[in-house]
């Protein structure tokens, strides 16, 4: 039985359907991520799990028991809020011991548990500090410690790293993974950052406009997006308008305006004449000054229009001679040179015939 | 280095200078005038006797007589104690009545709040004395309110009590007049509380009782302190309400001081009473500040 079962949950605000018939099963010990753009309903779903809001339809079950009649303070579920929501009038120790006091634990037990959890988040020396004396990262850790200290069945984190700068965010990501593994508590993590979701999660649910578009492991979501929204939202990708010319059992022959005819992997249900897009990751596209005709590759000549140098890799934007535009990615690891191509260079791009995905529009 | 030191010193003076001047002019100097007056003799027809003898046999110069007089009759200390009691009771009742109201306003939709605050301060639009006289009618023996109260008491076998000209009427008047001074600082404070803190508390297992006493109340203490000060101090000096609503036994410090200046025309003793009042209030403020500093470290 799943730890948390969300069954056909719907929440409306007037005409707006903020959460639309969502069903999720979350297993004990899982690091589960809700990923989606701002306003897609992630917080609304969290608030219903926490008990601050009630579904208009559907059920939420914890350990098989319907939570409908249980108020937030009685649910063994804690939340780390985006703004941390630390109590400004309490010290770090006061904040972290709060849930234990509410649970009626003895002072001795409280002291032991608070010390344990502060060690865990590396804040042992900050017990007597007040929130306003802490840095953003430290506040984040206090909020985590406060959520974890009474060992909830489920810890929900609503965009907890959003307020941190990039470097700190990366450090906290690594700490979060370690922490979740060490304490063994189920995490439901909410973010609008696809990179964060891919790096942290065991499983991701990609949400859009209140609905779940795809739910799977990070590598599956990245490699096999089920539709254009997911493909576009996760990572950089070339989205090329396409029409099916021939749907063979082992491959597709498609036409891309401004490019020409290409081969793509087979797709069940695709039929001749069907319109859609070809989704192709830049790292699947090879770029070179000269490419010999290879039978198992699609290849086209073009000119470098622009490039994006980010240190370890460079993304080249190439205008094909036939008119289409495509992004190709090149690692800068070759010795002895800093850059491969200049703007205006004539190049060739190529990708394997079994790369890319044809997606319905 | 020296230059920097000088500029900071100059800046410090520029910043603290005007408030310092202001306090000297409007607080320190008047207080000093009163201190000096309290050590002098009363004049023949009110006012103060001249400092240097003009006629032989007349009392001139400085004296401790008024202070000796204050401490020789216990009645004055008694009135002081009673006044502080009334001020504390008024402050407490104001707090009990204002807190729920301030919470209600702070939790109302933003667009309604200004209107509700306006309603709170609306009584200021009519004259203070008229509003106090209105209570004479409300509490008068033939008023519907009086009749209802006494009828109710009758059910419990209690003989009718006059409401007007009593300590009760004084308390009612004090609370009524000073309630807005408690509501406003409380509301200003409560309105600034981040509602997510209450969500967090509830999420972490706090029921409504604990959410109030562990989060809302401690965070509202600055508002409680300023509201209490704004009620307590004016009530201490108030003479009109005891005059109008109180009985003969409901004299407070304010009445006493007023009488010295306008009735008995004993300015030195009036000054003495005022100084004792100021000292008592400052002592109390100091004690409160010390307690609150120990209680909530910000
Ligand atoms: N209490 C509410 N009343 C009306 N609309 C709301 C309320 N809460 C959220 N919404 C709307 O529901 C949608 C989803 O919001 P939210 O769950 O906060 O999105 P996310 O957390 O994914 O950014 C948004 O369009 C938001 O404006
Ligand atoms: Mg949100």
mmCIF file of C-alpha atoms in Angstrom, chain A:
data_model
loop_
_atom_site.group_PDB
_atom_site.id
_atom_site.type_symbol
_atom_site.label_atom_id
_atom_site.label_comp_id
_atom_site.label_asym_id
_atom_site.label_seq_id
_atom_site.Cartn_x
_atom_site.Cartn_y
_atom_site.Cartn_z
ATOM 1 C CA UNK A 1 0.000 0.000 0.000
ATOM 2 C CA UNK A 2 1.261 3.453 -0.851
ATOM 3 C CA UNK A 3 2.077 5.816 2.000
ATOM 4 C CA UNK A 4 0.143 8.708 0.461
ATOM 5 C CA UNK A 5 -2.594 8.123 -2.042
ATOM 6 C CA UNK A 6 -4.079 11.040 -3.928
ATOM 7 C CA UNK A 7 -7.233 9.880 -5.708
ATOM 8 C CA UNK A 8 -8.823 12.007 -8.432
ATOM 9 C CA UNK A 9 -8.363 15.210 -6.442
ATOM 10 C CA UNK A 10 -9.884 18.372 -7.898
ATOM 11 C CA UNK A 11 -9.891 21.911 -6.508
ATOM 12 C CA UNK A 12 -11.699 24.826 -8.144
ATOM 13 C CA UNK A 13 -11.459 28.541 -7.424
ATOM 14 C CA UNK A 14 -14.509 29.960 -9.183
ATOM 15 C CA UNK A 15 -14.060 29.111 -12.856
ATOM 16 C CA UNK A 16 -10.398 28.239 -12.444
ATOM 17 C CA UNK A 17 -9.590 24.566 -11.973
ATOM 18 C CA UNK A 18 -6.391 24.868 -9.925
ATOM 19 C CA UNK A 19 -5.996 21.096 -9.455
ATOM 20 C CA UNK A 20 -7.691 18.930 -12.057
ATOM 21 C CA UNK A 21 -8.398 15.267 -11.324
ATOM 22 C CA UNK A 22 -4.933 14.481 -9.988
ATOM 23 C CA UNK A 23 -4.020 10.960 -8.857
ATOM 24 C CA UNK A 24 -0.632 10.160 -7.326
ATOM 25 C CA UNK A 25 0.686 7.300 -5.205
ATOM 26 C CA UNK A 26 3.738 8.124 -3.113
ATOM 27 C CA UNK A 27 5.678 5.271 -1.554
ATOM 28 C CA UNK A 28 7.328 5.357 1.876
ATOM 29 C CA UNK A 29 10.922 6.569 1.696
ATOM 30 C CA UNK A 30 10.488 8.201 -1.675
ATOM 31 C CA UNK A 31 11.857 11.599 -2.757
ATOM 32 C CA UNK A 32 8.906 12.703 -4.869
ATOM 33 C CA UNK A 33 8.873 15.963 -6.797
ATOM 34 C CA UNK A 34 5.998 18.047 -8.136
ATOM 35 C CA UNK A 35 7.439 20.009 -11.031
ATOM 36 C CA UNK A 36 5.625 22.645 -13.029
ATOM 37 C CA UNK A 37 5.531 26.306 -13.997
ATOM 38 C CA UNK A 38 4.311 28.972 -11.568
ATOM 39 C CA UNK A 39 0.556 28.856 -11.081
ATOM 40 C CA UNK A 40 0.089 25.235 -12.189
ATOM 41 C CA UNK A 41 -1.412 24.227 -8.846
ATOM 42 C CA UNK A 42 1.518 22.789 -6.896
ATOM 43 C CA UNK A 43 0.960 24.828 -3.732
ATOM 44 C CA UNK A 44 -2.785 24.198 -3.868
ATOM 45 C CA UNK A 45 -2.126 20.447 -3.937
ATOM 46 C CA UNK A 46 0.326 20.721 -1.025
ATOM 47 C CA UNK A 47 -2.156 22.747 1.019
ATOM 48 C CA UNK A 48 -4.760 20.030 0.542
ATOM 49 C CA UNK A 49 -2.286 17.350 1.648
ATOM 50 C CA UNK A 50 -1.360 19.455 4.700
ATOM 51 C CA UNK A 51 -5.054 20.020 5.443
ATOM 52 C CA UNK A 52 -5.244 23.809 4.994
ATOM 53 C CA UNK A 53 -7.560 23.359 2.046
ATOM 54 C CA UNK A 54 -10.096 20.691 1.149
ATOM 55 C CA UNK A 55 -10.565 19.059 -2.266
ATOM 56 C CA UNK A 56 -13.804 19.755 -4.134
ATOM 57 C CA UNK A 57 -13.625 16.189 -5.356
ATOM 58 C CA UNK A 58 -11.503 13.116 -4.726
ATOM 59 C CA UNK A 59 -9.726 11.760 -1.690
ATOM 60 C CA UNK A 60 -6.360 11.968 0.031
ATOM 61 C CA UNK A 61 -5.349 8.899 2.016
ATOM 62 C CA UNK A 62 -2.408 8.403 4.353
ATOM 63 C CA UNK A 63 -1.592 4.779 5.160
ATOM 64 C CA UNK A 64 -4.928 3.923 3.586
ATOM 65 C CA UNK A 65 -6.897 6.218 5.889
ATOM 66 C CA UNK A 66 -8.906 9.119 4.479
ATOM 67 C CA UNK A 67 -7.545 12.409 5.834
ATOM 68 C CA UNK A 68 -10.726 14.387 5.108
ATOM 69 C CA UNK A 69 -11.810 14.852 8.755
ATOM 70 C CA UNK A 70 -8.327 15.434 10.165
ATOM 71 C CA UNK A 71 -7.266 19.060 10.797
ATOM 72 C CA UNK A 72 -3.707 20.128 9.847
ATOM 73 C CA UNK A 73 -2.412 20.013 13.433
ATOM 74 C CA UNK A 74 -3.447 16.358 13.727
ATOM 75 C CA UNK A 75 -1.845 15.175 10.459
ATOM 76 C CA UNK A 76 1.590 13.566 10.803
ATOM 77 C CA UNK A 77 2.691 15.710 7.873
ATOM 78 C CA UNK A 78 4.976 18.727 8.175
ATOM 79 C CA UNK A 79 5.720 21.466 5.680
ATOM 80 C CA UNK A 80 8.797 23.547 4.969
ATOM 81 C CA UNK A 81 7.367 26.800 3.672
ATOM 82 C CA UNK A 82 8.933 28.777 0.853
ATOM 83 C CA UNK A 83 9.453 31.777 3.148
ATOM 84 C CA UNK A 84 10.695 29.403 5.915
ATOM 85 C CA UNK A 85 8.070 30.828 8.323
ATOM 86 C CA UNK A 86 10.469 30.700 11.271
ATOM 87 C CA UNK A 87 9.028 32.169 14.482
ATOM 88 C CA UNK A 88 10.904 35.471 14.844
ATOM 89 C CA UNK A 89 10.465 35.650 18.619
ATOM 90 C CA UNK A 90 12.019 32.251 19.267
ATOM 91 C CA UNK A 91 15.630 31.135 19.116
ATOM 92 C CA UNK A 92 16.726 28.351 16.787
ATOM 93 C CA UNK A 93 16.278 25.924 19.670
ATOM 94 C CA UNK A 94 12.838 27.393 20.406
ATOM 95 C CA UNK A 95 11.798 26.999 16.788
ATOM 96 C CA UNK A 96 13.061 23.448 16.479
ATOM 97 C CA UNK A 97 11.561 22.292 19.775
ATOM 98 C CA UNK A 98 8.147 23.765 18.896
ATOM 99 C CA UNK A 99 6.670 20.651 17.220
ATOM 100 C CA UNK A 100 7.999 18.471 20.051
ATOM 101 C CA UNK A 101 6.375 20.712 22.670
ATOM 102 C CA UNK A 102 3.104 20.633 20.743
ATOM 103 C CA UNK A 103 3.324 16.837 20.732
ATOM 104 C CA UNK A 104 3.710 16.914 24.525
ATOM 105 C CA UNK A 105 7.205 15.425 24.646
ATOM 106 C CA UNK A 106 9.173 15.613 27.896
ATOM 107 C CA UNK A 107 11.864 18.313 28.298
ATOM 108 C CA UNK A 108 14.584 15.642 28.408
ATOM 109 C CA UNK A 109 13.455 14.040 25.192
ATOM 110 C CA UNK A 110 13.095 17.466 23.566
ATOM 111 C CA UNK A 111 16.666 18.407 24.501
ATOM 112 C CA UNK A 112 18.053 15.174 23.050
ATOM 113 C CA UNK A 113 16.075 15.348 19.809
ATOM 114 C CA UNK A 114 16.802 19.032 19.216
ATOM 115 C CA UNK A 115 20.509 18.423 19.658
ATOM 116 C CA UNK A 116 20.388 15.463 17.288
ATOM 117 C CA UNK A 117 18.612 17.311 14.522
ATOM 118 C CA UNK A 118 20.741 20.464 14.877
ATOM 119 C CA UNK A 119 23.837 18.258 14.497
ATOM 120 C CA UNK A 120 22.267 16.753 11.413
ATOM 121 C CA UNK A 121 21.861 20.155 9.739
ATOM 122 C CA UNK A 122 25.209 21.496 11.034
ATOM 123 C CA UNK A 123 23.711 24.175 13.267
ATOM 124 C CA UNK A 124 24.816 22.910 16.689
ATOM 125 C CA UNK A 125 26.467 26.235 17.508
ATOM 126 C CA UNK A 126 23.460 28.372 16.497
ATOM 127 C CA UNK A 127 20.940 27.117 19.060
ATOM 128 C CA UNK A 128 20.725 30.441 20.880
ATOM 129 C CA UNK A 129 20.571 32.627 17.756
ATOM 130 C CA UNK A 130 17.405 34.301 16.595
ATOM 131 C CA UNK A 131 16.220 33.869 12.992
ATOM 132 C CA UNK A 132 17.138 37.445 12.047
ATOM 133 C CA UNK A 133 20.746 36.700 13.005
ATOM 134 C CA UNK A 134 21.013 33.850 10.473
ATOM 135 C CA UNK A 135 21.928 33.757 6.783
ATOM 136 C CA UNK A 136 19.465 32.494 4.171
ATOM 137 C CA UNK A 137 21.056 29.054 4.057
ATOM 138 C CA UNK A 138 21.024 28.771 7.841
ATOM 139 C CA UNK A 139 17.351 29.751 8.029
ATOM 140 C CA UNK A 140 16.671 27.098 5.419
ATOM 141 C CA UNK A 141 18.386 24.507 7.611
ATOM 142 C CA UNK A 142 16.436 25.578 10.696
ATOM 143 C CA UNK A 143 13.181 25.204 8.756
ATOM 144 C CA UNK A 144 14.284 21.730 7.653
ATOM 145 C CA UNK A 145 15.304 20.749 11.171
ATOM 146 C CA UNK A 146 11.978 22.003 12.549
ATOM 147 C CA UNK A 147 10.078 19.973 9.955
ATOM 148 C CA UNK A 148 12.081 16.809 10.571
ATOM 149 C CA UNK A 149 12.563 16.811 14.339
ATOM 150 C CA UNK A 150 9.294 15.097 15.243
ATOM 151 C CA UNK A 151 9.751 12.552 12.431
ATOM 152 C CA UNK A 152 6.596 13.186 10.374
ATOM 153 C CA UNK A 153 5.371 10.455 8.012
ATOM 154 C CA UNK A 154 5.744 12.968 5.217
ATOM 155 C CA UNK A 155 7.767 16.157 4.845
ATOM 156 C CA UNK A 156 6.573 18.580 2.205
ATOM 157 C CA UNK A 157 8.919 21.247 0.880
ATOM 158 C CA UNK A 158 7.360 24.094 -1.131
ATOM 159 C CA UNK A 159 10.072 25.597 -3.348
ATOM 160 C CA UNK A 160 12.433 25.631 -0.371
ATOM 161 C CA UNK A 161 15.530 26.634 -2.329
ATOM 162 C CA UNK A 162 13.894 29.414 -4.326
ATOM 163 C CA UNK A 163 15.236 32.222 -2.156
ATOM 164 C CA UNK A 164 18.875 31.065 -2.177
ATOM 165 C CA UNK A 165 21.588 32.140 -4.606
ATOM 166 C CA UNK A 166 22.824 29.650 -7.197
ATOM 167 C CA UNK A 167 25.935 28.419 -5.384
ATOM 168 C CA UNK A 168 24.134 27.902 -2.085
ATOM 169 C CA UNK A 169 21.242 26.244 -3.876
ATOM 170 C CA UNK A 170 23.556 23.621 -5.317
ATOM 171 C CA UNK A 171 25.091 22.929 -1.902
ATOM 172 C CA UNK A 172 21.660 22.618 -0.319
ATOM 173 C CA UNK A 173 20.541 20.222 -3.076
ATOM 174 C CA UNK A 174 23.337 17.847 -2.194
ATOM 175 C CA UNK A 175 22.572 18.225 1.516
ATOM 176 C CA UNK A 176 18.892 17.532 0.889
ATOM 177 C CA UNK A 177 19.624 14.266 -0.915
ATOM 178 C CA UNK A 178 21.933 13.094 1.865
ATOM 179 C CA UNK A 179 19.534 14.218 4.562
ATOM 180 C CA UNK A 180 16.536 12.474 3.027
ATOM 181 C CA UNK A 181 18.492 9.231 2.653
ATOM 182 C CA UNK A 182 19.829 9.422 6.220
ATOM 183 C CA UNK A 183 16.525 10.140 7.969
ATOM 184 C CA UNK A 184 14.478 7.923 5.676
ATOM 185 C CA UNK A 185 11.472 10.266 5.747
ATOM 186 C CA UNK A 186 9.324 10.568 2.638
ATOM 187 C CA UNK A 187 9.810 13.931 0.919
ATOM 188 C CA UNK A 188 7.313 15.674 -1.328
ATOM 189 C CA UNK A 189 9.323 18.393 -2.965
ATOM 190 C CA UNK A 190 7.814 21.220 -5.003
ATOM 191 C CA UNK A 191 9.771 23.213 -7.542
ATOM 192 C CA UNK A 192 9.459 25.031 -10.842
ATOM 193 C CA UNK A 193 13.119 24.335 -11.636
ATOM 194 C CA UNK A 194 13.528 21.295 -13.885
ATOM 195 C CA UNK A 195 17.246 21.069 -13.082
ATOM 196 C CA UNK A 196 16.467 20.827 -9.360
ATOM 197 C CA UNK A 197 13.799 18.185 -9.966
ATOM 198 C CA UNK A 198 16.089 16.065 -12.142
ATOM 199 C CA UNK A 199 18.965 16.290 -9.655
ATOM 200 C CA UNK A 200 17.010 15.424 -6.501
ATOM 201 C CA UNK A 201 14.094 13.144 -7.171
ATOM 202 C CA UNK A 202 13.382 9.451 -7.273
ATOM 203 C CA UNK A 203 10.224 10.280 -9.192
ATOM 204 C CA UNK A 204 8.828 13.435 -10.767
ATOM 205 C CA UNK A 205 5.269 14.446 -11.575
ATOM 206 C CA UNK A 206 5.270 17.163 -14.241
ATOM 207 C CA UNK A 207 2.236 19.416 -13.753
ATOM 208 C CA UNK A 208 0.655 21.885 -16.111
ATOM 209 C CA UNK A 209 -2.533 23.891 -15.600
ATOM 210 C CA UNK A 210 -3.676 21.702 -12.707
ATOM 211 C CA UNK A 211 -3.093 18.391 -14.510
ATOM 212 C CA UNK A 212 -0.295 15.850 -14.350
ATOM 213 C CA UNK A 213 1.317 15.555 -17.760
ATOM 214 C CA UNK A 214 3.800 12.820 -16.929
ATOM 215 C CA UNK A 215 4.950 10.934 -13.853
ATOM 216 C CA UNK A 216 8.162 8.916 -13.959
ATOM 217 C CA UNK A 217 11.840 8.655 -13.021
ATOM 218 C CA UNK A 218 13.978 11.685 -13.943
ATOM 219 C CA UNK A 219 15.880 9.878 -16.729
ATOM 220 C CA UNK A 220 12.637 8.632 -18.332
ATOM 221 C CA UNK A 221 11.097 12.093 -18.182
ATOM 222 C CA UNK A 222 14.192 13.596 -19.755
ATOM 223 C CA UNK A 223 14.674 10.974 -22.447
ATOM 224 C CA UNK A 224 11.087 10.083 -23.215
ATOM 225 C CA UNK A 225 8.807 13.068 -22.670
ATOM 226 C CA UNK A 226 5.260 12.045 -23.532
ATOM 227 C CA UNK A 227 4.192 15.329 -25.045
ATOM 228 C CA UNK A 228 5.362 18.657 -26.296
ATOM 229 C CA UNK A 229 4.814 20.434 -22.957
ATOM 230 C CA UNK A 230 7.020 18.025 -21.020
ATOM 231 C CA UNK A 231 9.680 17.991 -23.748
ATOM 232 C CA UNK A 232 9.770 21.771 -23.821
ATOM 233 C CA UNK A 233 9.710 22.204 -20.036
ATOM 234 C CA UNK A 234 12.498 19.758 -19.207
ATOM 235 C CA UNK A 235 15.909 20.864 -20.419
ATOM 236 C CA UNK A 236 16.871 22.514 -23.725
ATOM 237 C CA UNK A 237 15.327 20.910 -26.755
ATOM 238 C CA UNK A 238 14.769 21.523 -30.463
ATOM 239 C CA UNK A 239 11.069 21.498 -31.294
ATOM 240 C CA UNK A 240 10.621 21.177 -35.067
ATOM 241 C CA UNK A 241 7.267 21.219 -36.867
ATOM 242 C CA UNK A 242 6.876 17.874 -38.643
ATOM 243 C CA UNK A 243 4.510 15.782 -40.742
ATOM 244 C CA UNK A 244 4.541 12.001 -41.010
ATOM 245 C CA UNK A 245 5.265 10.748 -44.535
ATOM 246 C CA UNK A 246 5.475 7.092 -43.716
ATOM 247 C CA UNK A 247 4.874 5.142 -40.500
ATOM 248 C CA UNK A 248 6.863 1.913 -40.768
ATOM 249 C CA UNK A 249 6.930 -0.615 -37.900
ATOM 250 C CA UNK A 250 10.576 0.150 -37.083
ATOM 251 C CA UNK A 251 10.887 3.818 -38.080
ATOM 252 C CA UNK A 252 9.101 6.976 -39.139
ATOM 253 C CA UNK A 253 9.805 8.999 -42.231
ATOM 254 C CA UNK A 254 8.848 12.614 -41.586
ATOM 255 C CA UNK A 255 9.126 15.919 -43.372
ATOM 256 C CA UNK A 256 10.302 19.026 -41.580
ATOM 257 C CA UNK A 257 9.643 22.329 -43.368
ATOM 258 C CA UNK A 258 12.891 24.220 -43.967
ATOM 259 C CA UNK A 259 14.917 21.103 -43.452
ATOM 260 C CA UNK A 260 13.760 18.182 -45.547
ATOM 261 C CA UNK A 261 13.100 14.537 -45.014
ATOM 262 C CA UNK A 262 14.380 12.821 -41.856
ATOM 263 C CA UNK A 263 14.141 9.446 -40.196
ATOM 264 C CA UNK A 264 12.871 9.175 -36.593
ATOM 265 C CA UNK A 265 12.210 6.282 -34.217
ATOM 266 C CA UNK A 266 8.890 4.498 -34.674
ATOM 267 C CA UNK A 267 5.911 5.599 -32.601
ATOM 268 C CA UNK A 268 2.818 3.567 -31.958
ATOM 269 C CA UNK A 269 -0.298 5.200 -33.258
ATOM 270 C CA UNK A 270 1.514 7.492 -35.697
ATOM 271 C CA UNK A 271 -0.105 7.524 -39.117
ATOM 272 C CA UNK A 272 0.721 8.920 -42.510
ATOM 273 C CA UNK A 273 -0.259 12.575 -42.857
ATOM 274 C CA UNK A 274 -0.266 13.185 -39.121
ATOM 275 C CA UNK A 275 1.114 16.577 -38.015
ATOM 276 C CA UNK A 276 3.239 17.061 -34.906
ATOM 277 C CA UNK A 277 6.725 18.029 -33.783
ATOM 278 C CA UNK A 278 10.096 16.362 -33.708
ATOM 279 C CA UNK A 279 11.720 16.859 -30.295
ATOM 280 C CA UNK A 280 15.482 16.587 -30.432
ATOM 281 C CA UNK A 281 17.964 17.247 -27.582
ATOM 282 C CA UNK A 282 20.877 19.541 -28.591
ATOM 283 C CA UNK A 283 23.339 17.016 -27.157
ATOM 284 C CA UNK A 284 22.069 14.459 -29.683
ATOM 285 C CA UNK A 285 22.971 16.778 -32.534
ATOM 286 C CA UNK A 286 26.555 16.508 -33.821
ATOM 287 C CA UNK A 287 28.199 19.574 -35.346
ATOM 288 C CA UNK A 288 31.347 19.416 -37.487
ATOM 289 C CA UNK A 289 33.060 21.231 -40.333
ATOM 290 C CA UNK A 290 32.754 18.192 -42.530
ATOM 291 C CA UNK A 291 30.551 15.128 -42.142
ATOM 292 C CA UNK A 292 30.765 12.238 -44.555
ATOM 293 C CA UNK A 293 27.478 10.719 -45.610
ATOM 294 C CA UNK A 294 26.638 8.128 -42.999
ATOM 295 C CA UNK A 295 23.728 5.836 -43.674
ATOM 296 C CA UNK A 296 22.307 5.843 -40.124
ATOM 297 C CA UNK A 297 22.381 9.609 -39.613
ATOM 298 C CA UNK A 298 20.193 12.528 -40.648
ATOM 299 C CA UNK A 299 22.505 15.351 -41.768
ATOM 300 C CA UNK A 300 22.151 18.865 -43.168
ATOM 301 C CA UNK A 301 24.539 21.724 -44.100
ATOM 302 C CA UNK A 302 24.184 25.147 -42.469
ATOM 303 C CA UNK A 303 25.874 28.263 -41.063
ATOM 304 C CA UNK A 304 26.636 29.166 -37.450
ATOM 305 C CA UNK A 305 24.268 31.962 -36.527
ATOM 306 C CA UNK A 306 25.184 32.375 -32.855
ATOM 307 C CA UNK A 307 26.622 30.474 -29.945
ATOM 308 C CA UNK A 308 26.243 30.311 -26.188
ATOM 309 C CA UNK A 309 29.508 29.666 -24.380
ATOM 310 C CA UNK A 310 29.040 28.495 -20.776
ATOM 311 C CA UNK A 311 32.485 27.085 -19.962
ATOM 312 C CA UNK A 312 32.122 23.337 -20.067
ATOM 313 C CA UNK A 313 29.925 23.295 -23.170
ATOM 314 C CA UNK A 314 28.983 25.553 -26.058
ATOM 315 C CA UNK A 315 25.534 25.556 -27.639
ATOM 316 C CA UNK A 316 25.660 26.486 -31.313
ATOM 317 C CA UNK A 317 22.621 27.856 -33.078
ATOM 318 C CA UNK A 318 22.796 26.820 -36.705
ATOM 319 C CA UNK A 319 20.722 28.151 -39.620
ATOM 320 C CA UNK A 320 20.311 25.327 -42.113
ATOM 321 C CA UNK A 321 20.702 26.161 -45.792
ATOM 322 C CA UNK A 322 17.077 25.109 -46.336
ATOM 323 C CA UNK A 323 15.833 27.643 -43.762
ATOM 324 C CA UNK A 324 15.195 25.764 -40.482
ATOM 325 C CA UNK A 325 17.086 26.568 -37.282
ATOM 326 C CA UNK A 326 18.576 23.955 -34.960
ATOM 327 C CA UNK A 327 20.620 23.930 -31.739
ATOM 328 C CA UNK A 328 23.640 21.652 -31.363
ATOM 329 C CA UNK A 329 25.776 21.134 -28.305
ATOM 330 C CA UNK A 330 29.504 20.600 -28.155
ATOM 331 C CA UNK A 331 31.596 19.842 -25.071
ATOM 332 C CA UNK A 332 34.652 22.102 -24.815
ATOM 333 C CA UNK A 333 36.840 19.251 -23.661
ATOM 334 C CA UNK A 334 39.035 18.911 -26.773
ATOM 335 C CA UNK A 335 42.601 19.844 -25.908
ATOM 336 C CA UNK A 336 44.440 22.762 -27.391
ATOM 337 C CA UNK A 337 41.517 24.881 -28.452
ATOM 338 C CA UNK A 338 39.062 27.163 -26.762
ATOM 339 C CA UNK A 339 36.443 27.407 -29.458
ATOM 340 C CA UNK A 340 35.511 25.314 -32.451
ATOM 341 C CA UNK A 341 33.475 27.605 -34.684
ATOM 342 C CA UNK A 342 32.940 31.300 -35.285
ATOM 343 C CA UNK A 343 29.715 33.024 -36.309
ATOM 344 C CA UNK A 344 29.223 32.584 -40.050
ATOM 345 C CA UNK A 345 31.268 29.380 -40.321
ATOM 346 C CA UNK A 346 29.855 26.804 -42.721
ATOM 347 C CA UNK A 347 29.156 23.605 -40.767
ATOM 348 C CA UNK A 348 27.263 20.378 -40.985
ATOM 349 C CA UNK A 349 24.887 19.032 -38.345
ATOM 350 C CA UNK A 350 23.897 15.397 -37.980
ATOM 351 C CA UNK A 351 21.998 13.143 -35.586
ATOM 352 C CA UNK A 352 21.331 9.421 -35.436
ATOM 353 C CA UNK A 353 18.203 8.210 -37.142
ATOM 354 C CA UNK A 354 17.072 6.580 -33.919
ATOM 355 C CA UNK A 355 17.367 9.862 -31.936
ATOM 356 C CA UNK A 356 14.562 12.341 -31.362
ATOM 357 C CA UNK A 357 10.892 11.804 -30.636
ATOM 358 C CA UNK A 358 7.867 12.488 -32.791
ATOM 359 C CA UNK A 359 5.212 14.054 -30.547
ATOM 360 C CA UNK A 360 1.627 14.914 -31.318
ATOM 361 C CA UNK A 361 1.062 18.637 -31.332
#
